[in-house]
mmCIF file of C-alpha atoms and ligand atoms in Angstrom:
data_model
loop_
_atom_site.group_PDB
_atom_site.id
_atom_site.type_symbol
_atom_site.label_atom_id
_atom_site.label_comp_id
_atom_site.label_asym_id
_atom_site.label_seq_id
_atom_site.Cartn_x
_atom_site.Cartn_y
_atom_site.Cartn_z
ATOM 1 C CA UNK B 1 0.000 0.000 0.000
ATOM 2 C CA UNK B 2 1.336 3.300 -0.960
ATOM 3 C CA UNK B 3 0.286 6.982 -0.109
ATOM 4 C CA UNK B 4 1.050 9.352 -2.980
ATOM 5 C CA UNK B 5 0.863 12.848 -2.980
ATOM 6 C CA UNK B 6 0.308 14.953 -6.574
ATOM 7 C CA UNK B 7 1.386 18.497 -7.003
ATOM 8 C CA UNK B 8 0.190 20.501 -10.195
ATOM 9 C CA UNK B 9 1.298 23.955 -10.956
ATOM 10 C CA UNK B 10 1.948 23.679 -14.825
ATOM 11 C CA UNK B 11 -0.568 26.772 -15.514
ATOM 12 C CA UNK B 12 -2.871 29.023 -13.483
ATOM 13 C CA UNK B 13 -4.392 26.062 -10.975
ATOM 14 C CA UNK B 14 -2.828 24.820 -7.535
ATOM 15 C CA UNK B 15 -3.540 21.699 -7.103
ATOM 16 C CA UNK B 16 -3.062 18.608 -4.555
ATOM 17 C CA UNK B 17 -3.813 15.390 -4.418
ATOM 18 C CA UNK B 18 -3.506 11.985 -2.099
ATOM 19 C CA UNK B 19 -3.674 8.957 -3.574
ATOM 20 C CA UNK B 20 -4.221 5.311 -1.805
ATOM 21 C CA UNK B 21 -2.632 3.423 -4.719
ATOM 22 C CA UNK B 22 -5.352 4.258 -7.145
ATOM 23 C CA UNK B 23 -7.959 4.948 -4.684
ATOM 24 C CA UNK B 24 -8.558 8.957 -4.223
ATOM 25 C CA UNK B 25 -8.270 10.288 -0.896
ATOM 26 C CA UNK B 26 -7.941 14.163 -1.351
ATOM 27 C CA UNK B 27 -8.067 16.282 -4.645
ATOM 28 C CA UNK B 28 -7.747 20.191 -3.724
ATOM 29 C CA UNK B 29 -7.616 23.041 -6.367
ATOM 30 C CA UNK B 30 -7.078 26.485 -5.614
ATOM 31 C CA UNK B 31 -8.259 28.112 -8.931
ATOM 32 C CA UNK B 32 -6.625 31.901 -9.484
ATOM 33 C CA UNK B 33 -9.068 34.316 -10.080
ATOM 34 C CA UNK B 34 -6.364 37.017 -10.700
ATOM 35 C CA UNK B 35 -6.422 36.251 -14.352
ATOM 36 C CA UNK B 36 -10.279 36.980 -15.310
ATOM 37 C CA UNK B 37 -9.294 40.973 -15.528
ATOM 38 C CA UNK B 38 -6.821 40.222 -17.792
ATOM 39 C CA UNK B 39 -8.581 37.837 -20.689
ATOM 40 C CA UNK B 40 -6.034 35.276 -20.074
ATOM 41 C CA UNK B 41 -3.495 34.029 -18.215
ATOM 42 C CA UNK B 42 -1.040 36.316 -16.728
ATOM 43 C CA UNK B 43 2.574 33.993 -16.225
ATOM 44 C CA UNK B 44 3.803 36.178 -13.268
ATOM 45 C CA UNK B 45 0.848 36.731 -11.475
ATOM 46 C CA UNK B 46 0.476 32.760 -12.035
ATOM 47 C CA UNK B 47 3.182 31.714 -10.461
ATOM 48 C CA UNK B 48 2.534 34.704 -7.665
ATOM 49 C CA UNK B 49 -0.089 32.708 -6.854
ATOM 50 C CA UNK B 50 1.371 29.749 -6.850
ATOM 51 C CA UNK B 51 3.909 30.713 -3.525
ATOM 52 C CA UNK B 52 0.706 31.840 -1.948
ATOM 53 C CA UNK B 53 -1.373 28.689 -2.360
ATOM 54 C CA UNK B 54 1.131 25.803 -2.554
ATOM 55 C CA UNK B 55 1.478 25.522 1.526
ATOM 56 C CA UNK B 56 -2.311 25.792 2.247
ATOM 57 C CA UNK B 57 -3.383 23.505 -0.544
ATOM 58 C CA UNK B 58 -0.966 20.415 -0.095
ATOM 59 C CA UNK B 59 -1.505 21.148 3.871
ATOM 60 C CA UNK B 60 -5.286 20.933 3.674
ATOM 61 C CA UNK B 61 -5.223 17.892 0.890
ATOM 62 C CA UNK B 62 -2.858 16.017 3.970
ATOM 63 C CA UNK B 63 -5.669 16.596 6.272
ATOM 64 C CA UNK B 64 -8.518 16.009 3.794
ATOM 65 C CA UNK B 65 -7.002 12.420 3.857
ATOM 66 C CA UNK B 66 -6.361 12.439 7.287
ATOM 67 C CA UNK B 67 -2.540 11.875 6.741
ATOM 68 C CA UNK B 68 1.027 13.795 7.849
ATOM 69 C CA UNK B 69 3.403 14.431 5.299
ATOM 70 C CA UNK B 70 5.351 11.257 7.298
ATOM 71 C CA UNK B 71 2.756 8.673 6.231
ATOM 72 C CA UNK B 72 3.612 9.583 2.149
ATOM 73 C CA UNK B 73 5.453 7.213 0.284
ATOM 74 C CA UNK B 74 6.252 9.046 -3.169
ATOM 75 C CA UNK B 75 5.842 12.421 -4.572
ATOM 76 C CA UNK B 76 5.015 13.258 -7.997
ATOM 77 C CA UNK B 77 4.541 16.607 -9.360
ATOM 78 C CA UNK B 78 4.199 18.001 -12.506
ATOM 79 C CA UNK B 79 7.499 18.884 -14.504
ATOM 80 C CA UNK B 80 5.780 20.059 -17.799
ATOM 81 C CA UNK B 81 4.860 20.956 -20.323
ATOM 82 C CA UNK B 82 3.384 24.569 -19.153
ATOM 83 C CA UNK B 83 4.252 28.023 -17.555
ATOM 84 C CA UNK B 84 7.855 27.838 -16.520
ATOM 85 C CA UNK B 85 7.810 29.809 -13.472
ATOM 86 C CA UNK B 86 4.665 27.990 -12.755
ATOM 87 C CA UNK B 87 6.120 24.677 -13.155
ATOM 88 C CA UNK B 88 9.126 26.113 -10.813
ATOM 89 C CA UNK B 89 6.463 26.568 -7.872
ATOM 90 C CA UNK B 90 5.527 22.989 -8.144
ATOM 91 C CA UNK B 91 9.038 21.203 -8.948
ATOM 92 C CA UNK B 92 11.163 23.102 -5.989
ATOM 93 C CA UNK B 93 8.311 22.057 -3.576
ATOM 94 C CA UNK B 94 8.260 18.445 -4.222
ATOM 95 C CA UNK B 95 11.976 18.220 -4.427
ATOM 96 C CA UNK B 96 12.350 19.828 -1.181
ATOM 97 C CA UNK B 97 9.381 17.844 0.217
ATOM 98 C CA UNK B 98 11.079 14.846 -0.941
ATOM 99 C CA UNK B 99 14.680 15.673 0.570
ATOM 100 C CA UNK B 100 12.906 16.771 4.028
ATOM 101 C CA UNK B 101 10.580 13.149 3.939
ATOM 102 C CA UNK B 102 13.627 11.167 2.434
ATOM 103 C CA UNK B 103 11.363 9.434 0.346
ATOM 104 C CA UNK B 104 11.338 8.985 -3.869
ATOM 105 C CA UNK B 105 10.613 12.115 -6.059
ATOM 106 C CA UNK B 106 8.285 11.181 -9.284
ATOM 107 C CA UNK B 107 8.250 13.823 -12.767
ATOM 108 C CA UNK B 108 5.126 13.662 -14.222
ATOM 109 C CA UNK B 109 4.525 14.950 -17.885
ATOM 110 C CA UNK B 110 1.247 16.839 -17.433
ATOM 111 C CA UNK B 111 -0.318 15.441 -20.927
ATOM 112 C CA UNK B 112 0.281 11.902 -19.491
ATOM 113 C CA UNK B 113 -1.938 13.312 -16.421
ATOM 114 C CA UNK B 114 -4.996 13.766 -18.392
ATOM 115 C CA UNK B 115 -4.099 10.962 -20.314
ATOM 116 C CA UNK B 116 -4.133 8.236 -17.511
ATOM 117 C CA UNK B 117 -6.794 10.359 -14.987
ATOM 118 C CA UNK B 118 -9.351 7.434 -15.718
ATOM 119 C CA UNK B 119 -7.222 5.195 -14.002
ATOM 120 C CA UNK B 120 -8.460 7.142 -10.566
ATOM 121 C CA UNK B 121 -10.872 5.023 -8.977
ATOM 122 C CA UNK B 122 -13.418 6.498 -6.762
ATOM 123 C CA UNK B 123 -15.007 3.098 -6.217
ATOM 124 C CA UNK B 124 -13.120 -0.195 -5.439
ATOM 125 C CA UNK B 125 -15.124 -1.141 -8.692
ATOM 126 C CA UNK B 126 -14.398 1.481 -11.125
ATOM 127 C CA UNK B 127 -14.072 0.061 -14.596
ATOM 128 C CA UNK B 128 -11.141 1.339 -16.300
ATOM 129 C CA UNK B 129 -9.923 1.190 -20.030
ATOM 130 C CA UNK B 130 -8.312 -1.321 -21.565
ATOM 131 C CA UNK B 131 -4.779 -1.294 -23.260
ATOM 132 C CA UNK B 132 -4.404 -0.269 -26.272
ATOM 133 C CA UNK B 133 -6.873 2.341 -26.277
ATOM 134 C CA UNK B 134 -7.821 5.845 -28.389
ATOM 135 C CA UNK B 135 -7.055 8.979 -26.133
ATOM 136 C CA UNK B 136 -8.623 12.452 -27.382
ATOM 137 C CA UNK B 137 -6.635 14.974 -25.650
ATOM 138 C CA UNK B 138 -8.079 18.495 -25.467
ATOM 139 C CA UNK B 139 -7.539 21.205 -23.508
ATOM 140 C CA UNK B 140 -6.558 24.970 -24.047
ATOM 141 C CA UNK B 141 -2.791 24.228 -25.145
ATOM 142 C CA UNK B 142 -2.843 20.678 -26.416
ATOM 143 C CA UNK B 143 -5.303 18.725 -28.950
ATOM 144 C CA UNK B 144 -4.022 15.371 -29.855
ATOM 145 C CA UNK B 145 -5.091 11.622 -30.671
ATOM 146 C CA UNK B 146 -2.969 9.275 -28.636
ATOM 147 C CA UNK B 147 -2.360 5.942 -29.017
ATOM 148 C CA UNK B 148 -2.505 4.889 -25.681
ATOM 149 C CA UNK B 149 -0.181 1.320 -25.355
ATOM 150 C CA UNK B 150 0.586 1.044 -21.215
ATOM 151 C CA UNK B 151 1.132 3.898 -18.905
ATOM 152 C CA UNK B 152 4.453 4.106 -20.269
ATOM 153 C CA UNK B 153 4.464 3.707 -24.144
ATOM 154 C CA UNK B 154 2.059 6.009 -25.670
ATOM 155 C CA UNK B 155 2.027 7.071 -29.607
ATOM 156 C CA UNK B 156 0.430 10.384 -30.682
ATOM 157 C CA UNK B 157 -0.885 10.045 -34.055
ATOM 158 C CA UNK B 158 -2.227 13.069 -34.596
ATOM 159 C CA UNK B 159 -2.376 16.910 -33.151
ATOM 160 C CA UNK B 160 -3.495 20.304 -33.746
ATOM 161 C CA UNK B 161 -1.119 22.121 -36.546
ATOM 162 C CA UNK B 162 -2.301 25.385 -34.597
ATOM 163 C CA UNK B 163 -4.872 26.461 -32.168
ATOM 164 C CA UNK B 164 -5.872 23.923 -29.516
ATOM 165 C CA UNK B 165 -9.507 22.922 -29.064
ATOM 166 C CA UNK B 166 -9.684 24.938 -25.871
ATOM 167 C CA UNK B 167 -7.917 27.588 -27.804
ATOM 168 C CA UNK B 168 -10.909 27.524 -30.148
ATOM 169 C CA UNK B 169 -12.958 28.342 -27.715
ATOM 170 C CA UNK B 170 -11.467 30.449 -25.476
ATOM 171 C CA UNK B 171 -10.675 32.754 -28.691
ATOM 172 C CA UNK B 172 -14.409 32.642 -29.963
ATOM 173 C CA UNK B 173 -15.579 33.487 -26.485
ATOM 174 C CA UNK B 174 -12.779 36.521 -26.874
ATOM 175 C CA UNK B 175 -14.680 37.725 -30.402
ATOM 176 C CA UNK B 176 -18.140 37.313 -28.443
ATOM 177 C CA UNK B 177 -16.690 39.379 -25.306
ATOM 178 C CA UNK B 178 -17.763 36.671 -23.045
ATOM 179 C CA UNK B 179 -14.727 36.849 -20.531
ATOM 180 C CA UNK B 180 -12.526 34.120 -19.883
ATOM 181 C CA UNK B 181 -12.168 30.962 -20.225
ATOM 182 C CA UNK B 182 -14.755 31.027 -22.931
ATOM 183 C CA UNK B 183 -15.405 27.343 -22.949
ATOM 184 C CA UNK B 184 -17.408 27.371 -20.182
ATOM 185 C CA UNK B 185 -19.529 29.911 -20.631
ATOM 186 C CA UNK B 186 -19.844 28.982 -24.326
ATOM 187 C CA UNK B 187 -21.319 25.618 -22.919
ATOM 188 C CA UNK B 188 -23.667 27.173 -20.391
ATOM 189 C CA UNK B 189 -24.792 29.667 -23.563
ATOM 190 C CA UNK B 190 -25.261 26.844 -26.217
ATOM 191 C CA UNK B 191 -28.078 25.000 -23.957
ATOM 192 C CA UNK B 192 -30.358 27.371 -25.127
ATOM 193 C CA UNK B 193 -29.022 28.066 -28.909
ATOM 194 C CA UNK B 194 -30.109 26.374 -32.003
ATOM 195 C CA UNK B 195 -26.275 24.332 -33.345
ATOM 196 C CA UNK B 196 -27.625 24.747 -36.532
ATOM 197 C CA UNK B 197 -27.973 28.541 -36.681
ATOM 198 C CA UNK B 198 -24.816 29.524 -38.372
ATOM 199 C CA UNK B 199 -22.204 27.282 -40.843
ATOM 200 C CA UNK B 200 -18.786 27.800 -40.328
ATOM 201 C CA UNK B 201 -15.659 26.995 -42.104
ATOM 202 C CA UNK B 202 -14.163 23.054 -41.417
ATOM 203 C CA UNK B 203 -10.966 21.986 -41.848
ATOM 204 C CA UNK B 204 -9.613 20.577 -44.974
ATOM 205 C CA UNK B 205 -6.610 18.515 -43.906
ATOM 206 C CA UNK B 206 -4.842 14.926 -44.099
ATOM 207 C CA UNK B 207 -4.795 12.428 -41.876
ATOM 208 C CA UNK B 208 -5.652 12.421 -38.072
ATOM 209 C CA UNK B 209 -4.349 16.327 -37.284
ATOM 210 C CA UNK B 210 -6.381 19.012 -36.761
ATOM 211 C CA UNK B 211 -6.597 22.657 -36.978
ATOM 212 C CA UNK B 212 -8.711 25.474 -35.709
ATOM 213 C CA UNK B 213 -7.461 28.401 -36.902
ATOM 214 C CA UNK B 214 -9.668 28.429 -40.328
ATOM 215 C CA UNK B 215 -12.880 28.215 -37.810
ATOM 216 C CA UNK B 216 -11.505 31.258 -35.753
ATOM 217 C CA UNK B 217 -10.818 33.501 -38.596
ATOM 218 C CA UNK B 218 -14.595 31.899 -40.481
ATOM 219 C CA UNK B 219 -16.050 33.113 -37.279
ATOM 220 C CA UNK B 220 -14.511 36.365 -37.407
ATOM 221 C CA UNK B 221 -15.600 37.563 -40.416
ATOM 222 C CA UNK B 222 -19.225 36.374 -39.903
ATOM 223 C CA UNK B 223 -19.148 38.578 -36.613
ATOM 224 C CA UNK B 224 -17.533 41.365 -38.692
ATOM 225 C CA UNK B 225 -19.910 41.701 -41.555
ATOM 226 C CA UNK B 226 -23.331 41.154 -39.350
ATOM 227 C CA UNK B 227 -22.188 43.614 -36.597
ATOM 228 C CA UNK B 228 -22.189 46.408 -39.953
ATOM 229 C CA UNK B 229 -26.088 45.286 -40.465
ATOM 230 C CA UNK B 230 -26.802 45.017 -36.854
ATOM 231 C CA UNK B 231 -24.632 46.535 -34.258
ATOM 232 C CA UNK B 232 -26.934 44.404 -31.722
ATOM 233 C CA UNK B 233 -26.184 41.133 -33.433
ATOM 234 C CA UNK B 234 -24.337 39.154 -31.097
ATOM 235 C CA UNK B 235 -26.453 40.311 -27.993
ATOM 236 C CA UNK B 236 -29.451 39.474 -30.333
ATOM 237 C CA UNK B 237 -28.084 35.932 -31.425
ATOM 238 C CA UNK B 238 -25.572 35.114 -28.517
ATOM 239 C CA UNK B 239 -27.007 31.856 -28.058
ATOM 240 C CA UNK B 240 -27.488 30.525 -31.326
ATOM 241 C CA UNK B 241 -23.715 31.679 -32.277
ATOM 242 C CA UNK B 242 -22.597 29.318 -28.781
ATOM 243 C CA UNK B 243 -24.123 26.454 -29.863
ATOM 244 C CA UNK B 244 -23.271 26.438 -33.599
ATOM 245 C CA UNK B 245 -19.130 27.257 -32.593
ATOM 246 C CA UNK B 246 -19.331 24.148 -30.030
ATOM 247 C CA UNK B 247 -20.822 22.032 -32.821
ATOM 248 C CA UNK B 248 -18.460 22.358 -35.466
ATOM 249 C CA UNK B 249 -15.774 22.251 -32.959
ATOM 250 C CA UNK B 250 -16.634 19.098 -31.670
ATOM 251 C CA UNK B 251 -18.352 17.287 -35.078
ATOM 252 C CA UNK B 252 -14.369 18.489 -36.351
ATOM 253 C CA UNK B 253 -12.963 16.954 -33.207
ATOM 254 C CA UNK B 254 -15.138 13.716 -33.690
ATOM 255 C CA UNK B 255 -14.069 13.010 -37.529
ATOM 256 C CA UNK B 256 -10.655 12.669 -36.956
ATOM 257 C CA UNK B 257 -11.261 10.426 -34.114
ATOM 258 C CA UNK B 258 -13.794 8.241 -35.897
ATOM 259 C CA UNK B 259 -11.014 7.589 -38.635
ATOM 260 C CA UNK B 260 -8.429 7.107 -36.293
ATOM 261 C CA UNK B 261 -10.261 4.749 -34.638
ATOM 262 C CA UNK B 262 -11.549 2.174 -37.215
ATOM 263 C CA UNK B 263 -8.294 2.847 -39.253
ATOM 264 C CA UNK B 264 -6.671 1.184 -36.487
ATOM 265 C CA UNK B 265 -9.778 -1.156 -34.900
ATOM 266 C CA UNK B 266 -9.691 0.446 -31.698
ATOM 267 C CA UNK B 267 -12.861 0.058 -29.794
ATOM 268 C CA UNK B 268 -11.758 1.847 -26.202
ATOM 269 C CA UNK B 269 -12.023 5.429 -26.714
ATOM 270 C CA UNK B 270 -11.327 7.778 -23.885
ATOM 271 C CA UNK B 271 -11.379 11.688 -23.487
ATOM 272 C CA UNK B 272 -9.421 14.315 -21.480
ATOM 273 C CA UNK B 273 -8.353 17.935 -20.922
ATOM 274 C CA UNK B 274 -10.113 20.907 -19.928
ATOM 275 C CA UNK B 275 -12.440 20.194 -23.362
ATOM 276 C CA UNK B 276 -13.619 16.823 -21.855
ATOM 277 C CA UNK B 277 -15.802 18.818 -19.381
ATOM 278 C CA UNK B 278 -18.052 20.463 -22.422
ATOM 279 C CA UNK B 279 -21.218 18.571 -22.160
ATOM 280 C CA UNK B 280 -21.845 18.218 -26.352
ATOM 281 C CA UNK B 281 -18.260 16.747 -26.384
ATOM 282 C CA UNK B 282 -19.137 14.395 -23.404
ATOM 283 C CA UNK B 283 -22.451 13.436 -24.996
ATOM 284 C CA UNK B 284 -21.019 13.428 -28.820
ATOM 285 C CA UNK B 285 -18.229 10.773 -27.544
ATOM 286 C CA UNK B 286 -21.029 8.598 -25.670
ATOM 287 C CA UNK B 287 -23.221 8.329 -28.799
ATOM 288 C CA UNK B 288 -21.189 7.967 -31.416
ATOM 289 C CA UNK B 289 -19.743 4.921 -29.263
ATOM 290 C CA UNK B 290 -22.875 3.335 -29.080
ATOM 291 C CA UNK B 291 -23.144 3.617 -32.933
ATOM 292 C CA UNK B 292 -19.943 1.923 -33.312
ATOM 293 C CA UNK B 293 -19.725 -0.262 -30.602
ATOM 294 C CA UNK B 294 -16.821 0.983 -28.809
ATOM 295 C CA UNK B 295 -16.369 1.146 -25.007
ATOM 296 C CA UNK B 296 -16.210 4.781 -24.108
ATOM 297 C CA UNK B 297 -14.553 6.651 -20.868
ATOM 298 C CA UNK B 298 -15.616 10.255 -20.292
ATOM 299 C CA UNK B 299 -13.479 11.427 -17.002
ATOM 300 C CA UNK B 300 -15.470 12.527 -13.694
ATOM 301 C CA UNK B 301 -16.051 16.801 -13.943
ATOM 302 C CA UNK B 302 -13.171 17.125 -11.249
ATOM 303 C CA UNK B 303 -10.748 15.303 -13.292
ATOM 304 C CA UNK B 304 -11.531 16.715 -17.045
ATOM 305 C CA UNK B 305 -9.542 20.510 -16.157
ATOM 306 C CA UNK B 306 -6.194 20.782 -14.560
ATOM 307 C CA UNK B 307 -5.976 19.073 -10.985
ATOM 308 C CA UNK B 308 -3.034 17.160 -8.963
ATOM 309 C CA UNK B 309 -5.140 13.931 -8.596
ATOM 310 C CA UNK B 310 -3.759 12.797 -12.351
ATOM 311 C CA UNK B 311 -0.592 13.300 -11.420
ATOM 312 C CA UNK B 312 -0.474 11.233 -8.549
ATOM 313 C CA UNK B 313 -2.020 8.373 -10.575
ATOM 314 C CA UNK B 314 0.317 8.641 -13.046
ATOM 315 C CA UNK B 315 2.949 9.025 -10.472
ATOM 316 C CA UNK B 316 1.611 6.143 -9.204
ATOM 317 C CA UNK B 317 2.280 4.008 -12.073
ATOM 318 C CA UNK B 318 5.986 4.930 -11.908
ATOM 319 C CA UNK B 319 6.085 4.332 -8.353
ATOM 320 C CA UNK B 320 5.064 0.623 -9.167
ATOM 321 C CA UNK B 321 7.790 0.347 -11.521
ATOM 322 C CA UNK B 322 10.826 2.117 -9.415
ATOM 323 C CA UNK B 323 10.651 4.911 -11.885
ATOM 324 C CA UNK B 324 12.029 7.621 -10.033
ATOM 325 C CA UNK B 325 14.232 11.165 -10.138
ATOM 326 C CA UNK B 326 16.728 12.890 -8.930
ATOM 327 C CA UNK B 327 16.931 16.158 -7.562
ATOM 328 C CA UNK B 328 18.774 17.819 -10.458
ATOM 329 C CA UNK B 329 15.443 17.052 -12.454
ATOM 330 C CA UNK B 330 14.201 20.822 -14.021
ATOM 331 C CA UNK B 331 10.827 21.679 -15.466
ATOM 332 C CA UNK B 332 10.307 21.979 -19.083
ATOM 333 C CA UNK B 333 8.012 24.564 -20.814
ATOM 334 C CA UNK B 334 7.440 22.329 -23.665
HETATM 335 O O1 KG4 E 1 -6.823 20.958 -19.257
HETATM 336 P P1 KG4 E 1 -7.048 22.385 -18.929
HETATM 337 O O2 KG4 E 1 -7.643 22.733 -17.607
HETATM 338 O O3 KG4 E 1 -5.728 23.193 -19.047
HETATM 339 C C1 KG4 E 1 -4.754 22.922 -19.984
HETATM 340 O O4 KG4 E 1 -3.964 21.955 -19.775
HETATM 341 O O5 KG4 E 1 -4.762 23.642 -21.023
HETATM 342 O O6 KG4 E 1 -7.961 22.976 -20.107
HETATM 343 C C2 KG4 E 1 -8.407 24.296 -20.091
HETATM 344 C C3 KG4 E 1 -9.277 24.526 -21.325
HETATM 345 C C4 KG4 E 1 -9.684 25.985 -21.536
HETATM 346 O O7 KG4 E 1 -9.432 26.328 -22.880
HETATM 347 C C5 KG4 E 1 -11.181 25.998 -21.236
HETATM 348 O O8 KG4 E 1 -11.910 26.963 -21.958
HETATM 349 C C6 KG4 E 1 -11.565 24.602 -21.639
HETATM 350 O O9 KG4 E 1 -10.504 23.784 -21.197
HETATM 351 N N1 KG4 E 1 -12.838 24.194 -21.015
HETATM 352 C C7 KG4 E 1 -13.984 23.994 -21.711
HETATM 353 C C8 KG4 E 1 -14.980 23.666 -20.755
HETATM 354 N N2 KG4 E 1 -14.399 23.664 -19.511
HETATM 355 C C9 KG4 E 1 -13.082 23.983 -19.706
HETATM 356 N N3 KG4 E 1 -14.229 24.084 -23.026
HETATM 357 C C10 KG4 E 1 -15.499 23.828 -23.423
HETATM 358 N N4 KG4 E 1 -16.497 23.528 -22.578
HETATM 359 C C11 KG4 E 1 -16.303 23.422 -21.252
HETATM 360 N N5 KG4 E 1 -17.298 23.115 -20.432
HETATM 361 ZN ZN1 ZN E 2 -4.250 20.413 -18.606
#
């Protein structure tokens, strides 16, 4: 039996988490509101925030489990890809946590997180996928198809050539002056809009990559040119606009996947990143697997955006197999 703790810091969340092997004992995320002013994220005020919240969040996730920091076996944190002063936050705590608990230090690439977050069990009987499976990966800085072999051999076989999926939305939100992150409130917005409304421009391109930015600049110039008829026109069609953006961005995302997957007869299909929380994505991957017969696994909400409790699964893994690191490990950006 081990007790692992996760630390994630790779953007503008704090986040802790315990792990009982796979079993979840504490997930904790201290989100930072400092970066709603600003449209986006800010990098210093990011890892600002970090300092502040590192202490109290891995303190309260220890007590949320009703541990000490002397009952953990393994730390794994978060080395990258992401902010690099961010990452810093995260990387010097766990190595000096580490040195000060003498006990193994565990680098965690933040993709795998998402990756291998339905391996968290909440239940003793959680089902979890199958390997090999079909990983969609999409969140604001990384869409991808990965070929998922074992916790440790995994293929990607196709990504974004530009803008990620969260990207897409975060920047549509932008042209709609709907704050930020967009994909939320795009989600919340599109409930009551018609996905049909408005066409917008799809990709043209090879194989299993993607790319967004045709869609962005497609839904630019529709703005544009209705705003000059009606300067009311996105207050006056708000909804409709939400719901037809989050339809071609996830009937795009779903093409590409379908090919992937019966080009190589893979019937486990999982999905994760910030984009997995979007309900038409969650309900999109559900149904098309029951038209084609494959086994599906849509993460928990507190799993699908950044938290720690991925990285301590995946740092879990490694802690199985003696894969540990040293203390002149450094974080990578990307
Ligand atoms: O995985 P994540 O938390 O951070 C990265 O690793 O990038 O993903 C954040 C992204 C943002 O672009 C955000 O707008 C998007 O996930 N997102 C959503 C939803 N919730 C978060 N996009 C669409 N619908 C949602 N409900
Ligand atoms: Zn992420």
């Amino acid at each position: 039996m081990a007790y692992i703790l996760g630390i994630e810091s790779s953007c503008d969340d704090t986040s802790a988490a315990i792990l009982e092997n796979e079993h979840i004992r504490a997930n904790l995320i201290a989100n930072q509101k400092v970066h709603e002013a600003y449209g986006g994220v800010v990098p210093e005020l990011a890892s600002r925030a970090h300092q502040q919240c590192i202490v109290p969040v891995i303190d309260s996730a220890l007590k949320q489990a009703g541990l000490t920091a002397q009952d953990l076996d393994a730390i794994a944190f978060t080395r990258g890809p992401g902010l690099l002063g961010s990452l810093l936050v995260g990387t010097s705590f766990a190595k000096s946590m580490s040195l000060a608990l003498n006990i193994p230090l565990i680098e965690v690439n933040h993709l795998e997180g998402h990756i291998l977050s339905h391996f968290i069990k909440e239940t003793e009987d959680s089902p979890v996928p199958e390997f090999p499976h079909l990983c969609l990966l999409v969140s604001g800085g990384h869409t991808q198809i990965v070929l998922v072999k074992s916790p440790f051999d995994m293929q990607i076989i196709g990504r974004t050539i530009d803008d990620a999926a969260g990207e897409a939305f975060d920047k549509s939100a932008k042209i709609m002056d709907l704050g930020y992150p967009g994909g939320p409130v795009i989600d919340r917005l599109a409930k009551e809009g018609n996905p049909n409304a408005f066409v917008f421009a799809e990709p043209r391109i090879s194989g299993y990559d993607y790319s967004f930015s045709g869609l962005k600049t497609s839904i630019l110039y529709l703005i544009r040119d209705q705003l000059k008829v009606d300067p009311d026109f996105i207050e006056k069609n708000k909804n409709d606009l939400c719901a037809s953006i989050q339809y071609t961005i996830v009937k795009i995302l779903m093409k590409k996947l379908c090919l992937a997957a019966k080009d190589l007869n893979i019937k486990t299909i999982t999905i994760g990143g910030g984009v997995s929380a979007n309900s038409a994505m969650r309900s999109a991957i559900v149904e098309t697997g029951q038209q084609l017969g494959w086994t599906t696994f849509v993460p928990p909400f507190q799993y699908t955006t950044d938290n720690a409790a991925m990285i301590a699964i995946a740092g879990y893994f490694k802690y199985l197999n003696h894969n540990f690191c040293g203390l002149d490990v450094v974080p990578f950006a990307r």
